[in-house]
Amino acid sequence: MATGSLTALSVRKVTARIGAEISGVNIGDELDGETVAAIRTALNEHKALVFKDVDLDDAGQERFARYFGELTTAHPTVPSEPGAPNVLPVDSERGRANHWHTDVTFVVSPPQVSTLRSIVLPPYGGETLIANAAAAYRDLPEPLRAFAETLWAVHTNDYDYAVAPESLDESARQRRAQFTSIGYETVHPVVRVHPLTGERGLFIGGFTSRIVGLSSAESRDILRLLQSYVTRPENVLRWRWSLRELVIFDNRITQHYAIDNYDDLPRRLNRVTVAGEIPVGVHGKASYSISGDASHYTPAISLPAVA
């Protein structure tokens, strides 16, 4: 029997453009359909939701994430939490994701939703930034918006999105070798249409290596310009973690960044992601894979984009 009730659910905005705190519902309980629908509606509007004082283990986090769809495995190349194939430890000892990105865009069907649950936190720093890519698209001047809608970009996991290879120590080189053990290249629209809301958002970020049809130098200049709209402070939620919190964000229309500002202290979040559909651009064309089979990572999801 479902015990999560819609009647007490409360949504409080955290910033004007992105983020809301949800209270009045225990996501460790079995949730009824109305409550799940209300959470999905809030996610569509606010792009990132925060649940405080949650009583969840890995299995509970997986159960909650499944309300939004079928789960992916932890990652296409990086090992999962032992005994939990759907859980990825986002652990500072495994490296630090201090670059703007959308999760796993180098595969043809990136996750639609990501959930992060706080496990170990430093006494200071370690915030997560989450940016609203739909607000970034709306901020573009009309000529630049129209130009962006014509562009397609190559996303890959074999790309120097964080640091130059020659600057890596041995452990970092081993992590990079694991990350790129299967090479992926996928072409996505630079402007993606959200399949539930019809919103348009910039679909770029750290795994984007170049614009189709342009040189590397031309691509860098254009991507840097578009990315500057994504990371405008007005479009960004800066979340300071506490223990027993879960954050869920819409991976189709956000980017995020884990700030490396906590010295050598431990920090760990557990991530569970929900399988997504193949992205579609403003003219109805779908993303396509150049290389890399991700069928072991994510099921095929069919959900047509809203016109």
mmCIF file of C-alpha atoms in Angstrom, residues 3-275:
data_model
loop_
_atom_site.group_PDB
_atom_site.id
_atom_site.type_symbol
_atom_site.label_atom_id
_atom_site.label_comp_id
_atom_site.label_asym_id
_atom_site.label_seq_id
_atom_site.Cartn_x
_atom_site.Cartn_y
_atom_site.Cartn_z
ATOM 1 C CA THR A 3 1.996 5.597 2.141
ATOM 2 C CA GLY A 4 3.513 8.738 0.592
ATOM 3 C CA SER A 5 0.719 11.324 0.559
ATOM 4 C CA LEU A 6 0.264 14.257 -1.794
ATOM 5 C CA THR A 7 -1.673 16.328 0.725
ATOM 6 C CA ALA A 8 1.361 17.419 2.776
ATOM 7 C CA LEU A 9 3.818 17.918 -0.116
ATOM 8 C CA SER A 10 5.308 21.401 -0.180
ATOM 9 C CA VAL A 11 7.525 23.022 -2.844
ATOM 10 C CA ARG A 12 9.750 25.957 -1.862
ATOM 11 C CA LYS A 13 11.823 27.699 -4.500
ATOM 12 C CA VAL A 14 15.514 28.058 -3.715
ATOM 13 C CA THR A 15 16.371 30.503 -6.508
ATOM 14 C CA ALA A 16 14.270 32.292 -9.121
ATOM 15 C CA ARG A 17 15.452 30.203 -12.066
ATOM 16 C CA ILE A 18 16.441 26.813 -10.696
ATOM 17 C CA GLY A 19 15.979 24.627 -7.652
ATOM 18 C CA ALA A 20 13.292 23.855 -5.100
ATOM 19 C CA GLU A 21 13.213 22.153 -1.728
ATOM 20 C CA ILE A 22 10.515 19.511 -1.316
ATOM 21 C CA SER A 23 9.103 18.808 2.133
ATOM 22 C CA GLY A 24 6.114 17.031 3.611
ATOM 23 C CA VAL A 25 6.824 13.686 1.924
ATOM 24 C CA ASN A 26 9.008 10.810 3.077
ATOM 25 C CA ILE A 27 10.675 9.460 -0.047
ATOM 26 C CA GLY A 28 11.704 6.379 1.890
ATOM 27 C CA ASP A 29 8.021 5.354 1.943
ATOM 28 C CA GLU A 30 6.143 3.802 -0.931
ATOM 29 C CA LEU A 31 4.760 6.758 -2.893
ATOM 30 C CA ASP A 32 1.352 6.908 -4.536
ATOM 31 C CA GLY A 33 0.905 7.937 -8.168
ATOM 32 C CA GLU A 34 -0.334 11.440 -7.365
ATOM 33 C CA THR A 35 2.721 12.177 -5.236
ATOM 34 C CA VAL A 36 5.114 10.907 -7.897
ATOM 35 C CA ALA A 37 3.309 13.003 -10.516
ATOM 36 C CA ALA A 38 3.577 16.088 -8.281
ATOM 37 C CA ILE A 39 7.311 15.525 -7.826
ATOM 38 C CA ARG A 40 7.737 15.099 -11.591
ATOM 39 C CA THR A 41 5.803 18.334 -12.181
ATOM 40 C CA ALA A 42 8.063 20.157 -9.719
ATOM 41 C CA LEU A 43 11.128 18.679 -11.416
ATOM 42 C CA ASN A 44 9.895 19.832 -14.829
ATOM 43 C CA GLU A 45 9.471 23.361 -13.482
ATOM 44 C CA HIS A 46 12.471 23.740 -11.176
ATOM 45 C CA LYS A 47 14.958 21.344 -12.857
ATOM 46 C CA ALA A 48 16.572 20.349 -9.523
ATOM 47 C CA LEU A 49 14.868 19.255 -6.301
ATOM 48 C CA VAL A 50 16.296 18.832 -2.800
ATOM 49 C CA PHE A 51 14.979 16.398 -0.179
ATOM 50 C CA LYS A 52 16.358 16.868 3.338
ATOM 51 C CA ASP A 53 16.533 14.436 6.268
ATOM 52 C CA VAL A 54 16.047 11.388 4.064
ATOM 53 C CA ASP A 55 16.373 7.903 5.550
ATOM 54 C CA LEU A 56 17.685 5.969 2.561
ATOM 55 C CA ASP A 57 20.257 3.317 1.847
ATOM 56 C CA ASP A 58 21.359 2.372 -1.667
ATOM 57 C CA ALA A 59 18.308 0.170 -2.180
ATOM 58 C CA GLY A 60 16.016 2.985 -1.033
ATOM 59 C CA GLN A 61 17.675 5.440 -3.418
ATOM 60 C CA GLU A 62 17.216 2.958 -6.268
ATOM 61 C CA ARG A 63 13.568 2.451 -5.309
ATOM 62 C CA PHE A 64 12.918 6.194 -5.342
ATOM 63 C CA ALA A 65 14.705 6.687 -8.678
ATOM 64 C CA ARG A 66 12.603 3.913 -10.265
ATOM 65 C CA TYR A 67 9.489 6.040 -9.833
ATOM 66 C CA PHE A 68 10.831 8.077 -12.753
ATOM 67 C CA GLY A 69 11.696 5.187 -15.050
ATOM 68 C CA GLU A 70 13.940 2.209 -15.607
ATOM 69 C CA LEU A 71 17.432 2.537 -14.128
ATOM 70 C CA THR A 72 20.714 2.543 -15.955
ATOM 71 C CA THR A 73 23.653 0.614 -14.588
ATOM 72 C CA ALA A 74 26.146 2.750 -12.678
ATOM 73 C CA HIS A 75 28.238 3.875 -15.655
ATOM 74 C CA PRO A 76 29.284 2.623 -19.103
ATOM 75 C CA THR A 77 32.931 2.149 -18.055
ATOM 76 C CA VAL A 78 33.424 3.004 -14.357
ATOM 77 C CA PRO A 79 32.806 0.271 -11.730
ATOM 78 C CA SER A 80 29.710 0.422 -9.560
ATOM 79 C CA GLU A 81 29.423 0.131 -5.812
ATOM 80 C CA PRO A 82 30.202 -3.535 -5.011
ATOM 81 C CA GLY A 83 26.984 -5.540 -4.962
ATOM 82 C CA ALA A 84 24.939 -2.582 -6.298
ATOM 83 C CA PRO A 85 25.230 -2.456 -10.105
ATOM 84 C CA ASN A 86 23.016 0.636 -10.412
ATOM 85 C CA VAL A 87 24.936 2.748 -7.871
ATOM 86 C CA LEU A 88 27.971 4.858 -8.779
ATOM 87 C CA PRO A 89 30.120 6.116 -5.889
ATOM 88 C CA VAL A 90 30.976 9.752 -6.632
ATOM 89 C CA ASP A 91 34.006 9.612 -4.385
ATOM 90 C CA SER A 92 36.792 12.178 -4.114
ATOM 91 C CA GLU A 93 39.254 9.277 -3.884
ATOM 92 C CA ARG A 94 38.228 8.285 -7.433
ATOM 93 C CA GLY A 95 38.793 11.783 -8.788
ATOM 94 C CA ARG A 96 36.931 15.081 -8.774
ATOM 95 C CA ALA A 97 34.390 16.109 -11.429
ATOM 96 C CA ASN A 98 35.170 19.816 -11.235
ATOM 97 C CA HIS A 99 34.038 20.640 -14.751
ATOM 98 C CA TRP A 100 30.653 21.582 -16.142
ATOM 99 C CA HIS A 101 28.913 18.593 -17.691
ATOM 100 C CA THR A 102 25.678 16.722 -18.223
ATOM 101 C CA ASP A 103 25.900 13.078 -17.176
ATOM 102 C CA VAL A 104 27.032 10.555 -19.805
ATOM 103 C CA THR A 105 26.177 12.582 -22.919
ATOM 104 C CA PHE A 106 28.756 10.599 -24.861
ATOM 105 C CA VAL A 107 26.201 7.774 -25.315
ATOM 106 C CA VAL A 108 23.229 8.079 -27.653
ATOM 107 C CA SER A 109 20.649 7.764 -24.826
ATOM 108 C CA PRO A 110 21.967 9.767 -21.843
ATOM 109 C CA PRO A 111 20.152 9.472 -18.505
ATOM 110 C CA GLN A 112 16.986 11.548 -18.152
ATOM 111 C CA VAL A 113 17.314 11.967 -14.381
ATOM 112 C CA SER A 114 20.206 11.811 -11.915
ATOM 113 C CA THR A 115 19.908 11.380 -8.147
ATOM 114 C CA LEU A 116 22.713 12.137 -5.692
ATOM 115 C CA ARG A 117 22.662 11.155 -2.009
ATOM 116 C CA SER A 118 25.134 12.506 0.544
ATOM 117 C CA ILE A 119 27.241 9.834 2.267
ATOM 118 C CA VAL A 120 30.487 11.510 3.459
ATOM 119 C CA LEU A 121 30.947 15.277 3.491
ATOM 120 C CA PRO A 122 33.889 17.568 4.251
ATOM 121 C CA PRO A 123 33.428 20.145 7.026
ATOM 122 C CA TYR A 124 33.646 22.919 4.427
ATOM 123 C CA GLY A 125 33.295 23.241 0.666
ATOM 124 C CA GLY A 126 32.192 20.463 -1.640
ATOM 125 C CA GLU A 127 29.105 22.226 -2.995
ATOM 126 C CA THR A 128 27.418 21.125 -6.213
ATOM 127 C CA LEU A 129 26.491 23.685 -8.866
ATOM 128 C CA ILE A 130 23.506 22.898 -11.106
ATOM 129 C CA ALA A 131 22.671 25.113 -14.086
ATOM 130 C CA ASN A 132 19.391 25.586 -15.942
ATOM 131 C CA ALA A 133 20.143 25.033 -19.648
ATOM 132 C CA ALA A 134 16.632 26.117 -20.677
ATOM 133 C CA ALA A 135 17.115 29.512 -19.030
ATOM 134 C CA ALA A 136 20.474 29.742 -20.819
ATOM 135 C CA TYR A 137 18.770 29.131 -24.165
ATOM 136 C CA ARG A 138 16.157 31.804 -23.398
ATOM 137 C CA ASP A 139 18.955 34.252 -22.496
ATOM 138 C CA LEU A 140 20.532 33.962 -25.941
ATOM 139 C CA PRO A 141 20.004 36.915 -28.283
ATOM 140 C CA GLU A 142 17.598 35.884 -31.043
ATOM 141 C CA PRO A 143 20.243 35.644 -33.833
ATOM 142 C CA LEU A 144 22.494 33.488 -31.647
ATOM 143 C CA ARG A 145 19.523 31.352 -30.592
ATOM 144 C CA ALA A 146 18.582 30.725 -34.227
ATOM 145 C CA PHE A 147 22.200 29.877 -35.063
ATOM 146 C CA ALA A 148 22.509 27.442 -32.143
ATOM 147 C CA GLU A 149 19.384 25.597 -33.300
ATOM 148 C CA THR A 150 21.180 24.636 -36.529
ATOM 149 C CA LEU A 151 24.209 23.140 -34.785
ATOM 150 C CA TRP A 152 25.091 19.556 -33.893
ATOM 151 C CA ALA A 153 28.002 18.566 -31.672
ATOM 152 C CA VAL A 154 30.167 15.509 -31.107
ATOM 153 C CA HIS A 155 30.265 14.257 -27.500
ATOM 154 C CA THR A 156 32.954 11.796 -26.422
ATOM 155 C CA ASN A 157 34.420 10.249 -23.277
ATOM 156 C CA ASP A 158 37.908 10.350 -24.820
ATOM 157 C CA TYR A 159 38.384 14.069 -24.521
ATOM 158 C CA ASP A 160 40.512 16.334 -22.325
ATOM 159 C CA TYR A 161 37.497 17.917 -20.663
ATOM 160 C CA ALA A 162 39.132 18.366 -17.254
ATOM 161 C CA VAL A 163 42.941 18.382 -17.300
ATOM 162 C CA ALA A 164 45.693 17.772 -19.832
ATOM 163 C CA PRO A 165 46.890 14.122 -19.935
ATOM 164 C CA GLU A 166 50.513 15.080 -19.255
ATOM 165 C CA SER A 167 49.530 16.628 -15.924
ATOM 166 C CA LEU A 168 48.004 13.395 -14.556
ATOM 167 C CA ASP A 169 49.714 11.310 -11.896
ATOM 168 C CA GLU A 170 49.732 7.506 -12.124
ATOM 169 C CA SER A 171 46.468 6.943 -10.253
ATOM 170 C CA ALA A 172 44.721 9.591 -12.351
ATOM 171 C CA ARG A 173 46.084 7.996 -15.538
ATOM 172 C CA GLN A 174 44.652 4.666 -14.432
ATOM 173 C CA ARG A 175 41.255 6.254 -13.756
ATOM 174 C CA ARG A 176 41.320 7.910 -17.165
ATOM 175 C CA ALA A 177 42.229 4.590 -18.815
ATOM 176 C CA GLN A 178 39.233 3.000 -17.094
ATOM 177 C CA PHE A 179 36.957 5.879 -18.108
ATOM 178 C CA THR A 180 37.973 5.553 -21.767
ATOM 179 C CA SER A 181 38.225 1.737 -21.837
ATOM 180 C CA ILE A 182 35.298 1.786 -24.275
ATOM 181 C CA GLY A 183 35.441 4.695 -26.670
ATOM 182 C CA TYR A 184 32.199 6.566 -27.327
ATOM 183 C CA GLU A 185 31.362 9.246 -29.857
ATOM 184 C CA THR A 186 27.818 10.508 -30.300
ATOM 185 C CA VAL A 187 26.317 13.438 -32.199
ATOM 186 C CA HIS A 188 23.654 15.446 -30.333
ATOM 187 C CA PRO A 189 21.747 18.630 -31.188
ATOM 188 C CA VAL A 190 23.195 21.730 -29.546
ATOM 189 C CA VAL A 191 19.612 22.746 -28.773
ATOM 190 C CA ARG A 192 17.553 19.858 -27.424
ATOM 191 C CA VAL A 193 13.774 19.726 -27.073
ATOM 192 C CA HIS A 194 12.617 18.383 -23.712
ATOM 193 C CA PRO A 195 10.276 15.439 -24.387
ATOM 194 C CA LEU A 196 7.854 16.232 -21.550
ATOM 195 C CA THR A 197 7.666 20.022 -21.526
ATOM 196 C CA GLY A 198 8.689 21.031 -25.038
ATOM 197 C CA GLU A 199 11.249 23.457 -23.587
ATOM 198 C CA ARG A 200 14.417 24.055 -25.555
ATOM 199 C CA GLY A 201 17.758 23.924 -23.769
ATOM 200 C CA LEU A 202 21.450 24.083 -24.632
ATOM 201 C CA PHE A 203 22.734 20.500 -24.685
ATOM 202 C CA ILE A 204 26.503 20.917 -24.483
ATOM 203 C CA GLY A 205 28.980 20.678 -21.584
ATOM 204 C CA GLY A 206 32.261 18.993 -20.783
ATOM 205 C CA PHE A 207 31.937 15.950 -23.017
ATOM 206 C CA THR A 208 31.354 18.110 -26.110
ATOM 207 C CA SER A 209 34.485 18.011 -28.246
ATOM 208 C CA ARG A 210 33.519 19.905 -31.402
ATOM 209 C CA ILE A 211 30.736 21.244 -33.596
ATOM 210 C CA VAL A 212 29.932 19.113 -36.643
ATOM 211 C CA GLY A 213 31.300 20.749 -39.800
ATOM 212 C CA LEU A 214 33.559 23.201 -37.987
ATOM 213 C CA SER A 215 37.225 23.139 -37.085
ATOM 214 C CA SER A 216 38.401 22.564 -33.530
ATOM 215 C CA ALA A 217 39.330 26.237 -33.161
ATOM 216 C CA GLU A 218 35.960 27.436 -34.490
ATOM 217 C CA SER A 219 34.148 24.900 -32.289
ATOM 218 C CA ARG A 220 35.966 26.049 -29.153
ATOM 219 C CA ASP A 221 34.997 29.674 -29.705
ATOM 220 C CA ILE A 222 31.327 28.887 -30.325
ATOM 221 C CA LEU A 223 31.038 26.401 -27.463
ATOM 222 C CA ARG A 224 32.749 28.822 -25.070
ATOM 223 C CA LEU A 225 30.243 31.543 -26.017
ATOM 224 C CA LEU A 226 27.201 29.284 -25.604
ATOM 225 C CA GLN A 227 28.529 27.788 -22.376
ATOM 226 C CA SER A 228 28.919 31.263 -20.885
ATOM 227 C CA TYR A 229 25.113 31.588 -20.961
ATOM 228 C CA VAL A 230 24.660 28.249 -19.169
ATOM 229 C CA THR A 231 26.932 29.247 -16.289
ATOM 230 C CA ARG A 232 25.590 32.745 -15.703
ATOM 231 C CA PRO A 233 25.139 33.084 -11.925
ATOM 232 C CA GLU A 234 21.415 33.773 -12.359
ATOM 233 C CA ASN A 235 21.008 30.332 -13.960
ATOM 234 C CA VAL A 236 22.936 28.391 -11.300
ATOM 235 C CA LEU A 237 21.932 26.726 -8.037
ATOM 236 C CA ARG A 238 24.865 26.391 -5.605
ATOM 237 C CA TRP A 239 23.912 23.631 -3.177
ATOM 238 C CA ARG A 240 25.774 23.261 0.117
ATOM 239 C CA TRP A 241 25.308 19.642 1.152
ATOM 240 C CA SER A 242 24.272 18.314 4.547
ATOM 241 C CA LEU A 243 24.161 14.679 5.543
ATOM 242 C CA ARG A 244 21.006 12.692 4.755
ATOM 243 C CA GLU A 245 20.095 14.749 1.703
ATOM 244 C CA LEU A 246 19.081 13.663 -1.784
ATOM 245 C CA VAL A 247 19.159 15.916 -4.839
ATOM 246 C CA ILE A 248 17.424 14.935 -8.062
ATOM 247 C CA PHE A 249 17.964 16.892 -11.265
ATOM 248 C CA ASP A 250 16.728 16.688 -14.839
ATOM 249 C CA ASN A 251 19.773 15.582 -16.807
ATOM 250 C CA ARG A 252 18.124 16.515 -20.110
ATOM 251 C CA ILE A 253 18.111 20.245 -19.424
ATOM 252 C CA THR A 254 20.797 20.962 -16.804
ATOM 253 C CA GLN A 255 24.544 20.889 -16.324
ATOM 254 C CA HIS A 256 26.364 20.426 -13.033
ATOM 255 C CA TYR A 257 29.785 20.943 -11.461
ATOM 256 C CA ALA A 258 31.265 19.578 -8.221
ATOM 257 C CA ILE A 259 33.401 22.324 -6.705
ATOM 258 C CA ASP A 260 36.900 21.178 -5.658
ATOM 259 C CA ASN A 261 37.230 23.511 -2.664
ATOM 260 C CA TYR A 262 37.664 21.128 0.278
ATOM 261 C CA ASP A 263 41.420 20.411 0.247
ATOM 262 C CA ASP A 264 42.276 16.684 0.511
ATOM 263 C CA LEU A 265 39.291 15.841 2.685
ATOM 264 C CA PRO A 266 36.955 12.943 1.844
ATOM 265 C CA ARG A 267 33.679 13.582 0.034
ATOM 266 C CA ARG A 268 31.282 10.957 -1.283
ATOM 267 C CA LEU A 269 27.860 11.003 -2.871
ATOM 268 C CA ASN A 270 26.106 7.957 -4.323
ATOM 269 C CA ARG A 271 24.569 8.403 -7.755
ATOM 270 C CA VAL A 272 21.666 6.515 -9.329
ATOM 271 C CA THR A 273 20.480 7.499 -12.808
ATOM 272 C CA VAL A 274 17.270 6.868 -14.729
ATOM 273 C CA ALA A 275 17.410 5.768 -18.368
#
